[in-house]
Short mmCIF file of C-alpha atoms and ligand atoms in Angstrom, two decimals:
data_model
loop_
_atom_site.label_atom_id
_atom_site.label_comp_id
_atom_site.label_asym_id
_atom_site.label_seq_id
_atom_site.Cartn_x
_atom_site.Cartn_y
_atom_site.Cartn_z
CA UNK G 1 -15.56 24.02 9.24
CA UNK G 2 -14.72 22.39 5.87
CA UNK G 3 -11.60 20.27 6.00
CA UNK G 4 -9.44 19.01 3.29
CA UNK G 5 -7.32 16.04 3.52
CA UNK G 6 -5.20 14.76 0.58
CA UNK G 7 -2.09 12.75 -0.02
CA UNK G 8 0.76 11.87 -2.18
CA UNK G 9 2.84 8.63 -2.19
CA UNK G 10 6.70 9.19 -1.62
CA UNK G 11 7.56 6.62 -4.42
CA UNK G 12 9.81 9.08 -6.42
CA UNK G 13 9.49 10.75 -9.74
CA UNK G 14 6.86 13.31 -8.58
CA UNK G 15 5.51 14.51 -11.95
CA UNK G 16 3.37 17.06 -13.80
CA UNK G 17 0.26 14.87 -13.26
CA UNK G 18 0.63 15.02 -9.53
CA UNK G 19 1.12 18.81 -9.86
CA UNK G 20 -1.71 19.68 -12.19
CA UNK G 21 -4.03 17.00 -10.91
CA UNK G 22 -3.65 17.55 -7.16
CA UNK G 23 -0.94 19.78 -5.60
CA UNK G 24 -1.68 22.94 -7.65
CA UNK G 25 -5.29 22.75 -6.60
CA UNK G 26 -4.49 22.43 -3.03
CA UNK G 27 -2.42 25.66 -3.23
CA UNK G 28 -5.67 27.30 -4.42
CA UNK G 29 -7.80 26.02 -1.70
CA UNK G 30 -5.74 26.51 1.31
CA UNK G 31 -7.14 29.97 1.99
CA UNK G 32 -10.68 28.59 2.12
CA UNK G 33 -10.37 25.35 4.03
CA UNK G 34 -8.62 23.75 7.02
CA UNK G 35 -6.05 21.79 5.15
CA UNK G 36 -4.16 18.52 6.00
CA UNK G 37 -1.63 17.31 3.44
CA UNK G 38 -0.07 13.93 3.97
CA UNK G 39 2.99 12.08 2.46
CA UNK G 40 1.51 8.59 2.65
CA UNK G 41 4.59 6.41 3.38
CA UNK G 42 2.40 3.67 4.66
CA UNK G 43 0.70 3.36 1.33
CA UNK G 44 4.10 3.42 -0.33
CA UNK G 45 5.17 0.20 1.32
CA UNK G 46 2.37 -1.78 -0.41
CA UNK G 47 5.01 -2.18 -3.00
CA UNK G 48 8.56 -2.95 -1.63
CA UNK G 49 10.68 0.33 -1.11
CA UNK G 50 14.36 0.72 -0.40
CA UNK G 51 14.38 2.30 3.06
CA UNK G 52 16.79 5.15 2.38
CA UNK G 53 15.05 6.07 -0.69
CA UNK G 54 11.63 6.17 0.90
CA UNK G 55 13.07 8.66 3.51
CA UNK G 56 14.48 10.74 0.69
CA UNK G 57 11.39 10.70 -1.30
CA UNK G 58 9.31 11.66 1.80
CA UNK G 59 11.44 14.79 2.11
CA UNK G 60 11.35 15.42 -1.67
CA UNK G 61 7.46 15.32 -1.75
CA UNK G 62 7.38 17.72 1.30
CA UNK G 63 9.73 20.11 -0.47
CA UNK G 64 7.42 19.96 -3.51
CA UNK G 65 4.34 20.85 -1.55
CA UNK G 66 6.08 23.97 -0.04
CA UNK G 67 7.92 24.94 -3.29
CA UNK G 68 4.61 24.85 -5.13
CA UNK G 69 3.09 27.33 -2.62
CA UNK G 70 1.59 25.31 0.25
CA UNK G 71 1.98 27.14 3.45
CA UNK G 72 3.35 24.97 6.13
CA UNK G 73 2.07 27.28 8.93
CA UNK G 74 -1.45 27.57 7.73
CA UNK G 75 -1.70 23.84 6.64
CA UNK G 76 -0.59 20.68 8.24
CA UNK G 77 1.94 18.70 6.40
CA UNK G 78 3.28 15.49 7.77
CA UNK G 79 4.14 11.81 6.88
CA UNK G 80 1.47 9.30 7.61
CA UNK G 81 3.55 6.83 9.66
CA UNK G 82 4.19 9.55 12.30
CA UNK G 83 0.50 9.27 13.41
CA UNK G 84 -0.31 5.65 14.43
CA UNK G 85 -4.01 6.50 14.37
CA UNK G 86 -3.96 5.87 10.59
CA UNK G 87 -3.13 2.16 11.05
CA UNK G 88 -5.54 1.86 14.11
CA UNK G 89 -8.50 3.31 12.24
CA UNK G 90 -7.73 1.21 9.21
CA UNK G 91 -7.91 -1.87 11.31
CA UNK G 92 -11.36 -0.87 12.65
CA UNK G 93 -12.61 -0.05 9.12
CA UNK G 94 -11.07 -3.35 7.76
CA UNK G 95 -13.49 -5.02 10.05
CA UNK G 96 -16.46 -3.18 8.26
CA UNK G 97 -15.45 -3.53 4.67
CA UNK G 98 -16.71 -6.45 2.63
CA UNK G 99 -14.06 -8.12 0.50
CA UNK G 100 -16.40 -7.75 -2.49
CA UNK G 101 -15.94 -4.01 -2.25
CA UNK G 102 -12.20 -4.32 -2.54
CA UNK G 103 -12.39 -6.89 -5.21
CA UNK G 104 -13.90 -4.13 -7.50
CA UNK G 105 -11.06 -1.74 -7.24
CA UNK G 106 -9.52 -1.32 -10.67
CA UNK G 107 -6.15 -0.02 -9.21
CA UNK G 108 -5.80 -3.27 -7.23
CA UNK G 109 -6.50 -5.40 -10.39
CA UNK G 110 -3.99 -3.30 -12.48
CA UNK G 111 -1.31 -3.42 -9.82
CA UNK G 112 -1.85 -7.10 -8.82
CA UNK G 113 -1.86 -8.16 -12.52
CA UNK G 114 -2.38 -11.87 -13.28
CA UNK G 115 -0.68 -13.39 -10.13
CA UNK G 116 -3.51 -12.36 -7.58
CA UNK G 117 -2.43 -15.16 -5.29
CA UNK G 118 0.99 -13.50 -4.89
CA UNK G 119 -0.40 -9.92 -4.43
CA UNK G 120 0.30 -8.57 -0.88
CA UNK G 121 -2.59 -8.17 1.43
CA UNK G 122 -1.49 -4.57 2.09
CA UNK G 123 -2.00 -3.72 -1.55
CA UNK G 124 -5.59 -5.25 -1.42
CA UNK G 125 -6.63 -3.23 1.67
CA UNK G 126 -4.89 -0.08 0.44
CA UNK G 127 -8.10 1.66 -0.12
CA UNK G 128 -9.16 1.03 3.47
CA UNK G 129 -6.15 2.71 4.77
CA UNK G 130 -6.90 5.63 2.43
CA UNK G 131 -10.52 5.88 3.91
CA UNK G 132 -8.83 5.76 7.34
CA UNK G 133 -6.64 8.90 6.41
CA UNK G 134 -9.61 10.84 5.42
CA UNK G 135 -11.93 9.85 8.09
CA UNK G 136 -9.44 10.06 11.04
CA UNK G 137 -9.69 13.88 10.49
CA UNK G 138 -13.38 13.80 9.64
CA UNK G 139 -12.30 15.57 6.36
CA UNK G 140 -15.21 16.88 4.27
CA UNK G 141 -13.34 17.47 0.93
CA UNK G 142 -10.68 15.32 -0.88
CA UNK G 143 -8.98 17.14 -3.96
CA UNK G 144 -7.40 14.42 -6.09
CA UNK G 145 -6.86 13.40 -9.78
CA UNK G 146 -9.40 11.33 -11.63
CA UNK G 147 -7.59 7.99 -10.87
CA UNK G 148 -8.54 8.40 -7.20
CA UNK G 149 -12.23 8.59 -7.74
CA UNK G 150 -13.11 5.03 -7.32
CA UNK G 151 -11.07 4.90 -3.97
CA UNK G 152 -13.04 7.96 -2.81
CA UNK G 153 -16.28 6.47 -3.56
CA UNK G 154 -15.34 3.55 -1.45
CA UNK G 155 -14.35 5.84 1.37
CA UNK G 156 -17.71 7.31 1.35
CA UNK G 157 -19.36 3.75 1.53
CA UNK G 158 -17.04 2.79 4.35
CA UNK G 159 -17.93 5.93 6.18
CA UNK G 160 -21.66 5.05 5.72
CA UNK G 161 -21.15 1.42 6.84
CA UNK G 162 -19.54 2.64 10.13
CA UNK G 163 -22.36 5.27 10.74
CA UNK G 164 -25.03 2.62 10.10
CA UNK G 165 -23.45 -0.16 12.04
CA UNK G 166 -23.18 1.99 15.17
CA UNK G 167 -26.28 4.09 14.25
CA UNK G 168 -24.33 7.38 14.63
CA UNK G 169 -23.79 10.36 12.31
CA UNK G 170 -20.17 10.44 13.22
CA UNK G 171 -18.06 10.51 9.84
CA UNK G 172 -19.11 13.10 7.18
CA UNK G 173 -19.15 11.57 3.88
CA UNK G 174 -16.09 12.98 2.06
CA UNK G 175 -16.65 14.83 -1.21
CA UNK G 176 -14.18 14.06 -4.09
CA UNK G 177 -13.02 17.31 -5.70
CA UNK G 178 -11.78 16.63 -9.21
CA UNK G 179 -10.80 19.58 -11.41
CA UNK G 180 -12.21 19.88 -14.94
CA UNK G 181 -8.79 20.47 -16.54
CA UNK G 182 -5.83 18.02 -16.07
CA UNK G 183 -7.66 15.66 -13.84
CA UNK G 184 -5.98 12.99 -15.89
CA UNK G 185 -2.67 14.02 -17.48
CA UNK G 186 -1.44 11.26 -19.77
CA UNK G 187 1.90 9.68 -20.68
CA UNK G 188 3.97 11.83 -23.15
CA UNK G 189 4.69 8.51 -25.07
CA UNK G 190 1.24 7.10 -25.19
CA UNK G 191 -1.93 9.17 -24.77
CA UNK G 192 -4.05 6.34 -23.65
CA UNK G 193 -1.87 5.63 -20.48
CA UNK G 194 -1.86 8.05 -17.60
CA UNK G 195 1.42 9.84 -16.70
CA UNK G 196 2.71 7.80 -13.87
CA UNK G 197 5.75 7.68 -11.42
CA UNK G 198 6.41 4.07 -12.23
CA UNK G 199 6.43 4.22 -16.10
CA UNK G 200 9.96 2.87 -16.89
CA UNK G 201 10.44 5.54 -19.47
CA UNK G 202 11.51 8.87 -18.09
CA UNK G 203 10.37 10.49 -21.43
CA UNK G 204 6.82 9.50 -20.49
CA UNK G 205 6.61 12.20 -17.88
CA UNK G 206 7.83 15.68 -16.89
CA UNK G 207 9.28 15.32 -13.32
CA UNK G 208 8.95 18.27 -10.84
CA UNK G 209 12.74 18.31 -10.74
CA UNK G 210 13.53 18.34 -14.50
CA UNK G 211 15.58 21.23 -15.57
CA UNK G 212 14.68 23.58 -18.66
CA UNK G 213 16.69 21.50 -21.18
CA UNK G 214 15.22 18.29 -20.01
CA UNK G 215 11.72 19.58 -20.24
CA UNK G 216 12.27 21.05 -23.67
CA UNK G 217 13.76 17.82 -24.85
CA UNK G 218 10.81 15.77 -23.46
CA UNK G 219 8.18 17.93 -24.94
CA UNK G 220 10.04 17.95 -28.36
CA UNK G 221 10.11 14.15 -28.27
CA UNK G 222 6.44 13.84 -27.09
CA UNK G 223 4.45 11.70 -29.24
CA UNK G 224 1.88 13.42 -31.54
CA UNK G 225 0.06 12.73 -34.80
CA UNK G 226 0.92 14.31 -38.12
CA UNK G 227 -2.29 16.51 -38.30
CA UNK G 228 -2.09 20.21 -37.32
CA UNK G 229 -4.06 21.38 -34.26
CA UNK G 230 -7.80 21.36 -34.74
CA UNK G 231 -9.73 24.61 -34.43
CA UNK G 232 -12.39 23.16 -32.03
CA UNK G 233 -12.10 20.48 -29.18
CA UNK G 234 -14.37 18.15 -31.23
CA UNK G 235 -11.40 17.66 -33.50
CA UNK G 236 -9.35 16.14 -30.64
CA UNK G 237 -11.54 13.23 -30.49
CA UNK G 238 -9.58 9.90 -31.15
CA UNK G 239 -6.39 11.97 -31.01
CA UNK G 240 -5.25 11.13 -27.50
CA UNK G 241 -1.74 12.58 -27.62
CA UNK G 242 -2.99 15.85 -29.27
CA UNK G 243 -5.75 16.16 -26.65
CA UNK G 244 -3.21 15.53 -23.73
CA UNK G 245 -0.87 18.29 -24.95
CA UNK G 246 -3.63 20.82 -25.56
CA UNK G 247 -5.00 19.92 -22.08
CA UNK G 248 -1.62 20.38 -20.45
CA UNK G 249 -1.24 23.78 -22.26
CA UNK G 250 -4.71 24.73 -20.99
CA UNK G 251 -4.12 23.73 -17.48
CA UNK G 252 -0.71 25.42 -17.18
CA UNK G 253 -2.11 28.69 -18.61
CA UNK G 254 -5.32 28.60 -16.63
CA UNK G 255 -7.28 28.34 -19.82
CA UNK G 256 -9.54 25.72 -21.49
CA UNK G 257 -8.83 23.19 -24.40
CA UNK G 258 -11.48 25.15 -26.28
CA UNK G 259 -9.65 28.35 -26.02
CA UNK G 260 -6.36 26.69 -26.81
CA UNK G 261 -7.73 25.22 -30.00
CA UNK G 262 -9.21 28.65 -30.99
CA UNK G 263 -5.65 30.17 -30.39
CA UNK G 264 -3.59 27.49 -32.12
CA UNK G 265 -6.14 25.80 -34.53
CA UNK G 266 -4.25 25.11 -37.89
CA UNK G 267 -0.76 25.39 -36.29
CA UNK G 268 1.80 22.42 -36.54
CA UNK G 269 2.69 20.61 -33.46
CA UNK G 270 6.34 21.61 -33.89
CA UNK G 271 5.48 25.16 -33.43
CA UNK G 272 2.76 24.60 -30.82
CA UNK G 273 5.46 22.65 -28.73
CA UNK G 274 7.72 25.52 -28.66
CA UNK G 275 5.00 27.62 -26.82
CA UNK G 276 4.19 24.63 -24.52
CA UNK G 277 7.90 24.43 -23.65
CA UNK G 278 8.09 27.97 -22.67
CA UNK G 279 4.99 27.92 -20.45
CA UNK G 280 5.90 24.64 -18.88
CA UNK G 281 9.42 25.72 -17.92
CA UNK G 282 7.88 28.96 -16.60
CA UNK G 283 5.78 26.92 -14.21
CA UNK G 284 7.89 23.83 -13.40
CA UNK G 285 11.54 25.13 -13.34
CA UNK G 286 11.02 27.56 -10.55
CA UNK G 287 9.42 24.91 -8.24
CA UNK G 288 12.18 22.42 -9.12
CA UNK G 289 14.90 25.03 -8.16
CA UNK G 290 13.12 25.87 -4.92
CA UNK G 291 12.80 22.02 -4.17
CA UNK G 292 16.55 21.58 -4.74
CA UNK G 293 17.27 24.63 -2.51
CA UNK G 294 15.05 23.33 0.30
CA UNK G 295 16.59 19.82 0.12
CA UNK G 296 19.96 21.07 0.59
CA UNK G 297 18.90 21.89 4.08
CA UNK G 298 17.01 18.68 5.26
CA UNK G 299 16.77 20.15 8.74
CA UNK G 300 14.21 22.63 7.46
CA UNK G 301 11.94 20.03 5.87
CA UNK G 302 12.27 17.73 8.84
CA UNK G 303 11.28 20.36 11.16
CA UNK G 304 8.12 21.01 9.13
CA UNK G 305 7.23 17.25 9.16
CA UNK G 306 7.85 16.91 12.91
CA UNK G 307 5.64 19.76 13.64
CA UNK G 308 2.92 18.68 11.26
CA UNK G 309 3.10 15.22 12.81
CA UNK G 310 2.35 16.75 16.24
CA UNK G 311 -0.48 18.88 15.07
CA UNK G 312 -2.12 16.07 12.99
CA UNK G 313 -1.45 13.61 15.87
CA UNK G 314 -3.39 15.87 18.29
CA UNK G 315 -6.43 15.90 15.93
CA UNK G 316 -6.13 12.22 15.34
CA UNK G 317 -5.91 11.27 19.03
CA UNK G 318 -9.06 13.23 20.00
CA UNK G 319 -11.16 11.72 17.05
CA UNK G 320 -9.64 8.27 17.70
CA UNK G 321 -10.75 8.29 21.40
CA UNK G 322 -14.32 9.11 20.19
CA UNK G 323 -14.11 6.42 17.57
CA UNK G 324 -12.94 3.77 20.07
CA UNK G 325 -15.68 4.84 22.49
CA UNK G 326 -18.36 4.35 19.63
CA UNK G 327 -16.87 0.77 18.79
CA UNK G 328 -16.93 -0.18 22.38
CA UNK G 329 -13.26 -0.40 23.11
CA UNK G 330 -12.50 0.20 26.89
CA UNK G 331 -10.02 3.21 27.37
CA UNK G 332 -8.41 4.57 30.49
CA UNK G 333 -10.31 7.59 31.72
CA UNK G 334 -13.42 6.89 29.82
CA UNK G 335 -16.72 5.46 31.07
P1 TYM N 1 -0.59 9.25 -5.97
O1 TYM N 1 0.69 9.44 -5.08
O2 TYM N 1 -0.58 8.20 -6.98
O3 TYM N 1 -0.92 10.62 -6.58
C1 TYM N 1 -0.99 11.68 -5.93
C2 TYM N 1 -2.05 12.77 -6.60
O4 TYM N 1 -1.78 12.99 -7.98
C3 TYM N 1 -3.00 12.62 -8.64
N1 TYM N 1 -2.32 12.12 -10.04
C4 TYM N 1 -2.74 12.52 -11.22
N2 TYM N 1 -3.58 13.56 -11.57
C5 TYM N 1 -3.65 13.83 -12.89
N3 TYM N 1 -3.03 13.05 -13.93
C6 TYM N 1 -2.11 12.04 -13.55
N4 TYM N 1 -1.43 11.46 -14.45
C7 TYM N 1 -1.96 11.76 -12.22
N5 TYM N 1 -1.25 10.89 -11.51
C8 TYM N 1 -1.61 10.98 -10.20
C9 TYM N 1 -3.59 11.52 -7.94
O5 TYM N 1 -4.99 11.48 -8.38
C10 TYM N 1 -3.42 12.12 -6.60
O6 TYM N 1 -4.42 13.02 -6.21
N6 TYM N 1 -3.94 6.77 -3.15
C11 TYM N 1 -3.28 8.09 -3.33
C12 TYM N 1 -2.74 8.75 -2.10
C13 TYM N 1 -3.54 8.87 -1.01
C14 TYM N 1 -4.63 9.71 -0.78
C15 TYM N 1 -5.15 9.40 0.53
C16 TYM N 1 -5.21 10.72 -1.54
C17 TYM N 1 -3.38 8.05 0.18
N7 TYM N 1 -4.35 8.47 1.11
C18 TYM N 1 -6.30 10.17 1.10
C19 TYM N 1 -6.35 11.46 -1.02
C20 TYM N 1 -6.81 11.20 0.38
C21 TYM N 1 -2.24 7.88 -4.36
O7 TYM N 1 -1.71 6.93 -4.59
O8 TYM N 1 -1.87 9.12 -5.02
#
C-alpha cells in the first residue's frame, strides 16, 4: 500500500502557500493513499516558541487540515511530540548522517544566518528529524511545496545509508510529490521571496484565517509592475510579481498560467485583481470560517489529535521494534 506522510509546523500564520503548495493536494490524494498528516511541533521548537502559542497553533493547524477537507477518520492527523518514536528514530539516523550532508542544506544556511556558531543544534539536525518522520511510517510518497525538495532528497539519502549499513531493504526511498502549479507561492510584496509564516509584513501573505475584506485589501495592495497582463506565459519572464499572481489565480481555479494569460492577456492588473479577489475569497473564506467554528470547541480538535496520536503510535511502535532489532538494540521479548 502506498503511504503518504506530510507535515506542517505549528508556527502561526498558516498561509495560502501552505494551502496551495501542500494541504490542498493532500485533500485530493487522501482517497488513493493511506495518509498520515502531522503537526510537527518538535520541528517548531528549533526556533524558540511561546508554550501557550505553540499549543494554540497546533490546534489551529489541525482545524485548517479538517476545514480544508481532510477526513480525520480516513486519515491519521496527530501532533508529532505525542509519538516518541520520532525522536528515537531521529537519534538512530543522526548516527548515520554525515555532517557534510547537513552543511549543504540551504534552509539551515538561511535560518542560521551569519552567526553559525550561535545556531542551535536542533536547527542543524532538523532535516534528520524530518527523515525520521517519514521513515518511521515507511512512507512511500511525500507531498510538499518546492522549498522542501532538498530535505526530501536528504531523506532518501539517509534511508539508503541505513539500508546499506545494515544490508537490508527496510526503508522505501520516499518519493517527493511536488505539484506543477503553486509549488512555490511568492510574497505579495516581493515576487522573489517565498510567501512565509515568518515574514514580518502581514501584507506579504494571505492567512488562512483572513476575512473577505482583509483578502481584498491585501490583493489590491499586492505589488505588480505597470504593464498589463501578457498574452502568453513567456511574457511573465522577469516579472516575478505578475507571474506569482497569475500562478495563484491558476492554482485557485485549477487552471494553468498559460490559460490565465490567454483569458486575461492585455488586461490591467487593477481589473485582474478584482477577479483574483473573488476567486480567492471563494476558496479561502469558507475554510477560515470553518476553522473558527471548530476552534470554538477545542475538545473536538483535541479528540482528533488524541485519537490520531494513538493510531500513529501503534504503527510507529511496530516499525520501531523492527528498526531496533536491525540496529542491534536488545529489547524485551525479542531474541
Ligand atoms: P512548513 O511548515 O514550512 O510548510 C508546510 C508545507 O507548506 C509548503 N509551503 C509552501 N508551498 C508553496 N509556496 C510556499 N510559499 C510555501 N511555504 C510553505 C511546504 O513546502 C510544506 O509542504 N519541514 C516541513 C515540515 C515537515 C515535513 C516533515 C514535511 C516536517 N517533517 C515530513 C513533509 C514530511 C516544513 O517546515 O513545512
